[in-house]
XYZ file of C-alpha atoms in Angstrom:
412
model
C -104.887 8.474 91.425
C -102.315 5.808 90.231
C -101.538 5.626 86.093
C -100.859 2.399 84.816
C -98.410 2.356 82.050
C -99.568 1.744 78.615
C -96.229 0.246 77.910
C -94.013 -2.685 79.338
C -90.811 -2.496 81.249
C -87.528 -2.577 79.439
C -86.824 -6.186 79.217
C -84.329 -7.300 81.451
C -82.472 -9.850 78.866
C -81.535 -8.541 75.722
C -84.051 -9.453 73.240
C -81.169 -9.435 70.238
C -79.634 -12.358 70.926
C -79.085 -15.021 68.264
C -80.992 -17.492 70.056
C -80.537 -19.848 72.958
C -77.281 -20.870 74.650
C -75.844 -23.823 72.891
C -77.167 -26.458 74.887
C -77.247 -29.347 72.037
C -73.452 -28.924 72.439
C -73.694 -31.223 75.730
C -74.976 -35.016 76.047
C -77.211 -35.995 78.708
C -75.742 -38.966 80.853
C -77.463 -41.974 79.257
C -75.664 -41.340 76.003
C -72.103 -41.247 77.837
C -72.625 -44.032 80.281
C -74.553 -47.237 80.907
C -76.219 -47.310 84.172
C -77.937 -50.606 84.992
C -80.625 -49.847 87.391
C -82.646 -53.391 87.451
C -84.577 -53.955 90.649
C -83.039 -51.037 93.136
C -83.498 -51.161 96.175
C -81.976 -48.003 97.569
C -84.957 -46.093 97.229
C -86.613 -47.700 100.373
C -83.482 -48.138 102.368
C -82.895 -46.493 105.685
C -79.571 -44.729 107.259
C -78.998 -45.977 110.472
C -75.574 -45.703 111.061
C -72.689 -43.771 110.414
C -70.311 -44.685 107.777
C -66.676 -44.883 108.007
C -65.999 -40.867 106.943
C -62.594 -40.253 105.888
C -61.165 -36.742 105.450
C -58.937 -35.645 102.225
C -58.706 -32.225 103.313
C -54.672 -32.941 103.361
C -54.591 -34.125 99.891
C -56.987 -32.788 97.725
C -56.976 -29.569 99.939
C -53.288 -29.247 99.394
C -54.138 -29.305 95.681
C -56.951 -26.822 95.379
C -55.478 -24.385 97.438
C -53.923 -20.936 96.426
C -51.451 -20.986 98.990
C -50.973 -24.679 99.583
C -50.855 -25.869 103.414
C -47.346 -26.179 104.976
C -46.269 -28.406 107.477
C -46.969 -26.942 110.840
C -50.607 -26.125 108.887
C -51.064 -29.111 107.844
C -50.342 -30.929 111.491
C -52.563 -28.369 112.716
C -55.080 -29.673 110.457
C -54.418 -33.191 111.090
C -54.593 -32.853 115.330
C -58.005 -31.538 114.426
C -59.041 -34.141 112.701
C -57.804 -36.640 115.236
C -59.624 -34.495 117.892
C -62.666 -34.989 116.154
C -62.572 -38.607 115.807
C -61.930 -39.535 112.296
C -60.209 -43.148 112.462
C -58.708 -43.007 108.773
C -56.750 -40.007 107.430
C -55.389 -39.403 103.430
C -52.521 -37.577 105.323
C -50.953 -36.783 101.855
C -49.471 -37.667 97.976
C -46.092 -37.888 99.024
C -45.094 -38.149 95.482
C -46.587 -35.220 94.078
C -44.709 -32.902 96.240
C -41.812 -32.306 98.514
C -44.299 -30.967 101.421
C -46.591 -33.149 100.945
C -43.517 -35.952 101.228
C -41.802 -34.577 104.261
C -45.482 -34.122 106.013
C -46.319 -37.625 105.683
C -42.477 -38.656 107.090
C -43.415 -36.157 110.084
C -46.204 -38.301 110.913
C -44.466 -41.200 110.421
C -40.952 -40.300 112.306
C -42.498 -38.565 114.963
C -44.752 -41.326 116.166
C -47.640 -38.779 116.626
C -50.390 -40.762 114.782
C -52.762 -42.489 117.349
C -53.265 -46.305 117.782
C -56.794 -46.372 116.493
C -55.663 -43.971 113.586
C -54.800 -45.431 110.015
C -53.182 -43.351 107.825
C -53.823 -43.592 104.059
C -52.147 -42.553 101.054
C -52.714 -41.018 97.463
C -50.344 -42.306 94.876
C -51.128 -42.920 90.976
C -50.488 -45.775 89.096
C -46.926 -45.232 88.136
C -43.804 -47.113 89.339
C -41.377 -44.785 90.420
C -44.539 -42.925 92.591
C -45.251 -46.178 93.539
C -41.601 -46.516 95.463
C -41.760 -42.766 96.655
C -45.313 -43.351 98.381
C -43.490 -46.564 100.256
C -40.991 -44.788 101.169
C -42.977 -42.150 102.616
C -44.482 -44.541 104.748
C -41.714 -46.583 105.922
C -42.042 -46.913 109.604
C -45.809 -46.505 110.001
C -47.175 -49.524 111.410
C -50.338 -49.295 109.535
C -51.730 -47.451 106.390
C -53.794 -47.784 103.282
C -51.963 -47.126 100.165
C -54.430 -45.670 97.551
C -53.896 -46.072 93.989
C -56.094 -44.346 91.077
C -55.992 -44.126 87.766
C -58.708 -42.359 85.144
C -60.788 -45.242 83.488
C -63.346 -44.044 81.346
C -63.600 -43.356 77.426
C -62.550 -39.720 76.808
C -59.881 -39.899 79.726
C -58.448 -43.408 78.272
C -58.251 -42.134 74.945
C -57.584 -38.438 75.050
C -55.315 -38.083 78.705
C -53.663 -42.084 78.799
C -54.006 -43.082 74.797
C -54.679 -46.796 76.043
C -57.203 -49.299 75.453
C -59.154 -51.133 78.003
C -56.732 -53.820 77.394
C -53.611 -51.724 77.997
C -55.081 -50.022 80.939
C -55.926 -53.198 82.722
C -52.622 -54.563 82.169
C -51.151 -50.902 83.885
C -53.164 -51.287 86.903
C -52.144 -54.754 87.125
C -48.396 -54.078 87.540
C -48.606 -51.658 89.751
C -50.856 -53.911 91.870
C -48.518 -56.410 91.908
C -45.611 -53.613 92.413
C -47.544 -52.390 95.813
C -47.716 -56.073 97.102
C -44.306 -56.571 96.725
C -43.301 -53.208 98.453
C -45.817 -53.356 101.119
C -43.405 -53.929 104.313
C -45.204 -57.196 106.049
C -43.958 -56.246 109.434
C -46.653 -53.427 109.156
C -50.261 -53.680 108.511
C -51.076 -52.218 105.355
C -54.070 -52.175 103.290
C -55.026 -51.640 99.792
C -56.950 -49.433 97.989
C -57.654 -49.057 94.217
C -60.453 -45.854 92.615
C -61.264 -46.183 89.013
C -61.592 -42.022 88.624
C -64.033 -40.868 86.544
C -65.692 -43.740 87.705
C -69.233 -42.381 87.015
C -68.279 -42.142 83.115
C -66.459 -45.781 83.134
C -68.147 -48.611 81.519
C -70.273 -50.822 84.914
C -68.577 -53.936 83.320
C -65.052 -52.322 83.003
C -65.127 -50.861 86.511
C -65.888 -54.761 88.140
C -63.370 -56.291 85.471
C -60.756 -53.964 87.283
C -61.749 -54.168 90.776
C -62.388 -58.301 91.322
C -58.869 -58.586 89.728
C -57.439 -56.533 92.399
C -59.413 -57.906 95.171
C -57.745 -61.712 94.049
C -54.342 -60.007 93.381
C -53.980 -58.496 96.906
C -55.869 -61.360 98.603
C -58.472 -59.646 100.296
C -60.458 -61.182 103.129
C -62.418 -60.057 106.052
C -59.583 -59.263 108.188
C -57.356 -57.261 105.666
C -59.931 -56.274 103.755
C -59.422 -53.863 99.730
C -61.026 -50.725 99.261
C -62.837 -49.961 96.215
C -63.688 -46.115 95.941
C -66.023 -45.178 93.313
C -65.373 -40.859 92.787
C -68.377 -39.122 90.663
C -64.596 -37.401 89.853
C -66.871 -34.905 87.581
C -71.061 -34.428 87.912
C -72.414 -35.626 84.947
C -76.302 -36.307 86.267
C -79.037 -36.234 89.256
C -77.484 -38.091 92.416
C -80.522 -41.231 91.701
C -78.479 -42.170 89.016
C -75.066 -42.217 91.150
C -77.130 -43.828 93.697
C -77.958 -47.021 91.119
C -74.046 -47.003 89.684
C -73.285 -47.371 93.513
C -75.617 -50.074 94.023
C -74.775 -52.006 90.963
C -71.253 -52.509 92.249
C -72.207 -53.400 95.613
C -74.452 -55.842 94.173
C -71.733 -57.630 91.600
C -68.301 -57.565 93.556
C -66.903 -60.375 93.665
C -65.450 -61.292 97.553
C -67.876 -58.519 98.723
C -67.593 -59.163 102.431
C -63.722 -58.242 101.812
C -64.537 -55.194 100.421
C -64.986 -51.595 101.383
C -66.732 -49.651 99.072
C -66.198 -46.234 99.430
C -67.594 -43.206 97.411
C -66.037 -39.873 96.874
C -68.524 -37.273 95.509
C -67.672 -33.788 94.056
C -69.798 -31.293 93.495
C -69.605 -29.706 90.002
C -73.485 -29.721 90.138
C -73.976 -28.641 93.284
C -75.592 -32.210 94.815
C -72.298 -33.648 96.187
C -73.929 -33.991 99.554
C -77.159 -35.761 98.075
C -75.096 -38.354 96.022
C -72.978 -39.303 99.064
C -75.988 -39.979 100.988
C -77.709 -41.507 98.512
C -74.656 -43.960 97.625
C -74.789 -45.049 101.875
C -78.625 -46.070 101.015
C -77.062 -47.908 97.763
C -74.746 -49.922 100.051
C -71.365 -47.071 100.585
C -69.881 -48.377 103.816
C -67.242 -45.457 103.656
C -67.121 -41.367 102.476
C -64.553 -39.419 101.088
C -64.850 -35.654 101.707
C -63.077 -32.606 102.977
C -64.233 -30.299 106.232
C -66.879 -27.924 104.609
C -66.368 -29.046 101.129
C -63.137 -27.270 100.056
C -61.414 -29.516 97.109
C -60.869 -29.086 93.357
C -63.443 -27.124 91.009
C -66.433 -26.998 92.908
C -64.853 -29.069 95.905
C -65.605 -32.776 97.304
C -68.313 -33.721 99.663
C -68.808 -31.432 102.788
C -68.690 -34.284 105.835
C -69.494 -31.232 108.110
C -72.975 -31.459 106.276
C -73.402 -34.814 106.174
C -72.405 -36.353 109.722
C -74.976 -33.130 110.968
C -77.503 -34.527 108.214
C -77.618 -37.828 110.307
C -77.324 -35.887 113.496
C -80.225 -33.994 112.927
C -82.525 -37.898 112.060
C -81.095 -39.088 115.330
C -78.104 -40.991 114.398
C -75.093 -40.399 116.087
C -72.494 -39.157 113.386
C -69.608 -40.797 115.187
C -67.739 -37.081 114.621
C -67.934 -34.592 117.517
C -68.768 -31.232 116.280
C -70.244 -29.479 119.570
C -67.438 -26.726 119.278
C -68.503 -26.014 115.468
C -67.209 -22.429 115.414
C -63.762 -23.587 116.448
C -63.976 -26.087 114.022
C -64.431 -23.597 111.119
C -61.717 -21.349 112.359
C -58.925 -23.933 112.146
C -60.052 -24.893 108.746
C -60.277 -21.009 107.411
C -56.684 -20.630 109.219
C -55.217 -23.651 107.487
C -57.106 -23.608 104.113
C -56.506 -19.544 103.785
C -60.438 -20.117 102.665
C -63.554 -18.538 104.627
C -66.584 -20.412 105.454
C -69.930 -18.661 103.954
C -71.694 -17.047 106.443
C -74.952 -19.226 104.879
C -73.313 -22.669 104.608
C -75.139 -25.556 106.447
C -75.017 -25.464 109.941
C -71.501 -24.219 110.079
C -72.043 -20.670 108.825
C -72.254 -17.766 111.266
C -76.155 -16.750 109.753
C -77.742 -20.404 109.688
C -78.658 -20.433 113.378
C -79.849 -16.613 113.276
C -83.279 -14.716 112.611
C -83.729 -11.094 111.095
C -87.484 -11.791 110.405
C -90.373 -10.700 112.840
C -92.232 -13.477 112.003
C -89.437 -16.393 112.415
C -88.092 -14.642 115.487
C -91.529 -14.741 117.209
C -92.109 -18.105 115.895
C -88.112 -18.965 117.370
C -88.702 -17.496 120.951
C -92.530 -19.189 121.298
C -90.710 -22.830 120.260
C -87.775 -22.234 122.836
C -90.044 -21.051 125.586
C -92.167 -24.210 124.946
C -89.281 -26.267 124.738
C -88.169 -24.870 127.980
C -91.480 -25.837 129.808
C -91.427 -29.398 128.075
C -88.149 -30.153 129.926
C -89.610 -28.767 133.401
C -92.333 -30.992 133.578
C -90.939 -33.782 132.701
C -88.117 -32.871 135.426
C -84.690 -32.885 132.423
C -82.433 -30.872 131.536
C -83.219 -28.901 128.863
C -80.303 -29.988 126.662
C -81.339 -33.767 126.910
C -84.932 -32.826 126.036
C -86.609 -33.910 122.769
C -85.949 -30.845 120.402
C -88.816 -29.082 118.162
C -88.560 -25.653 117.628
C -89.267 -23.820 114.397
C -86.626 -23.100 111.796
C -83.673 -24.836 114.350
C -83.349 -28.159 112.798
C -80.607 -28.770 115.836
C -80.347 -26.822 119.146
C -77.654 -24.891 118.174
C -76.116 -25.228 121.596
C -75.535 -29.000 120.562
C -72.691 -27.469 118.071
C -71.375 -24.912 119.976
C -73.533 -21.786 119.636
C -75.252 -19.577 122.331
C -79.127 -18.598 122.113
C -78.153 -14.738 122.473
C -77.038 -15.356 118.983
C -80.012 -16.602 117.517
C -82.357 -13.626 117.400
C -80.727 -10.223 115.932
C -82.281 -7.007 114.857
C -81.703 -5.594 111.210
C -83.819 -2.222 109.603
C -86.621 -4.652 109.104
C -87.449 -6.762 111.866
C -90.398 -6.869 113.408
C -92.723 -4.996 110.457
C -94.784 -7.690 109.831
């Protein structure tokens, strides 16, 4: 005969403790930011296409890495990338480092970047960086030079010590510095990110941008990019989502501008705020191959190009050797995948679990007599199996995989 005990278990938090964590410390977002968010429309938009994804994995990689890539790493990296069909690269910040420098003068000496390849970038908004990221470049026959620069209250005032005034008149000179040393034999682009966009006043943020789009002359043909960085988290990805959408509704020139979006993750919803900015109106995605960047890292665009894979829309990336895929990045990055990260990870396409193993083999046998009848191959066949959102063959992986035995399979 069981005893109950007459007593409760020793707590498991310590029941001394001076009282909550100091949460009043921290401001929620509406008292750091204004976020107009009059008549969205995001909410009941659709994602139908691919947008224009754009690896920094050679940039902000290079910065958030222990052992920073070299160059025979990074051109490693970079063939990947062209492999799997990314049409515009941040190859580097040639001015924040001597590798960085001499990788982007590899590329550009050694004629290896591909016609239908454009080559972008990083440079802040300071003069002498300005010339070294030209020079860099000299010989390319097309790129996008990026230029940032912090915007918002607490970095304008603590990092910069400028007004909105003075800031605005910065970006403007080395606007006008860029046109002048952009090399008109070559086709090259502009791009401008207010960082810490997400904290930076709506009506600053437009002020800056529409004065750059008229300084550089955009148009449909050479169009500006405007990227918008959630540089830090600060809320739920909605409210990202209606920052994105204000923009897109109030630039000026609009059809002459890109807007692109680069989310981090420092709350862990990097992936929902980029694909909530596409339904806002993103035409373009900054990220790195499986999320590795600064802090908490940048957008995975592993994740989300297999997000729209997996709702039928062709991600425009080709991941069907995703194992091969990972390997080069752990090699180059010095950084292993997680075993549980989305789709990637050597556990997501596996079962240990009786029940979700039986429920696995009964939804690949039935998928198996679906395709016989109606006379297909099984890999073109409509796909509906339990707990595979995507046939994992699609990305590389073999079925033997997919069911494994640990101590407690099977006792349900």
């Amino acid at each position: 005969m069981s005893t109950i005990p007459t007593t409760d278990p020793a707590p498991v938090w310590n029941p001394q403790r001076p009282g909550p964590m100091p949460h009043h410390r921290y401001r929620p977002f509406q008292e750091r930011v204004s976020v107009p968010a009059s008549g969205r429309s995001w909410p009941c938009a659709r994602i139908e296409r691919a947008p224009l994804w754009v690896p920094v994995d050679l940039r902000d990689g290079n910065q958030a890495l222990a052992e920073p890539m070299d160059t025979p790493r990074k051109r490693r990296f970079f063939d990947l990338l062209v492999a799997l069909g990314f049409k515009e690269i941040e190859v580097g910040y040639p001015s924040a480092s001597r590798t960085d420098f001499d990788f982007v003068r590899h590329l550009a000496a050694g004629g290896v970047v591909p016609d239908d390849v454009t080559p972008v970038v990083f440079t802040p908004a300071r003069r002498d960086l300005l010339d070294r990221t030209f020079d860099a470049i000299e010989g390319l026959p097309r790129a996008v030079v990026h230029l940032y620069i912090a915007t918002s209250p607490v970095w304008r005032e603590v990092v910069l010590g400028k007004d909105r005034g003075e800031l605005r008149r910065l970006v403007r000179e080395a606007a006008v510095h860029m046109a002048r040393r952009a090399d008109p034999a070559s086709y090259i682009r502009f791009q401008f990110s207010p960082e810490t966009f997400n904290l930076t006043e709506p009506d600053f943020v437009l002020e800056l941008c529409d004065e750059l789009t008229e300084l550089w002359d955009a148009d449909p043909g050479r169009p500006v990019t405007h990227n918008f960085p959630a540089t830090v988290e600060i809320a739920t990805p909605n409210v990202y989502a209606d920052q994105i959408e204000y923009v897109h509704r109030n630039l000026s020139r609009r059809d002459a501008v890109v807007l692109s979006v680069h989310p981090h993750n420092d709350r862990g919803t990097g992936v929902a705020c980029a694909e909530l900015a596409v339904l806002a109106g993103a035409q373009r995605v900054e990220g790195c191959l499986f999320g590795n960047g600064e802090r908490t890292g940048n957008v995975d665009l592993v994740t989300l190009a297999l997000n729209l894979y997996a709702q039928g829309v062709d991600p425009m990336i080709d991941f069907r050797d995703l194992d091969a895929v990972r390997e080069t990045v752990e090699h180059c990055n010095r950084l292993p995948v997680h075993p549980r990260h989305p789709y990637a990870g050597e556990l997501v396409h596996t079962a240990f679990s009786g029940t979700h193993q039986d429920a696995i083999g009964k939804g690949l046998a039935e998928h198996a007599r679906r395709a016989r009848e109606a006379g297909i191959p099984a890999e073109r066949a409509p796909w509906e199996v339990p707990y595979l959102p995507i046939d994992p063959a699609d990305v590389g992986r073999s079925y033997e995989a997919v069911i494994r035995v640990n101590s407690q399979s099977g006792k349900g």
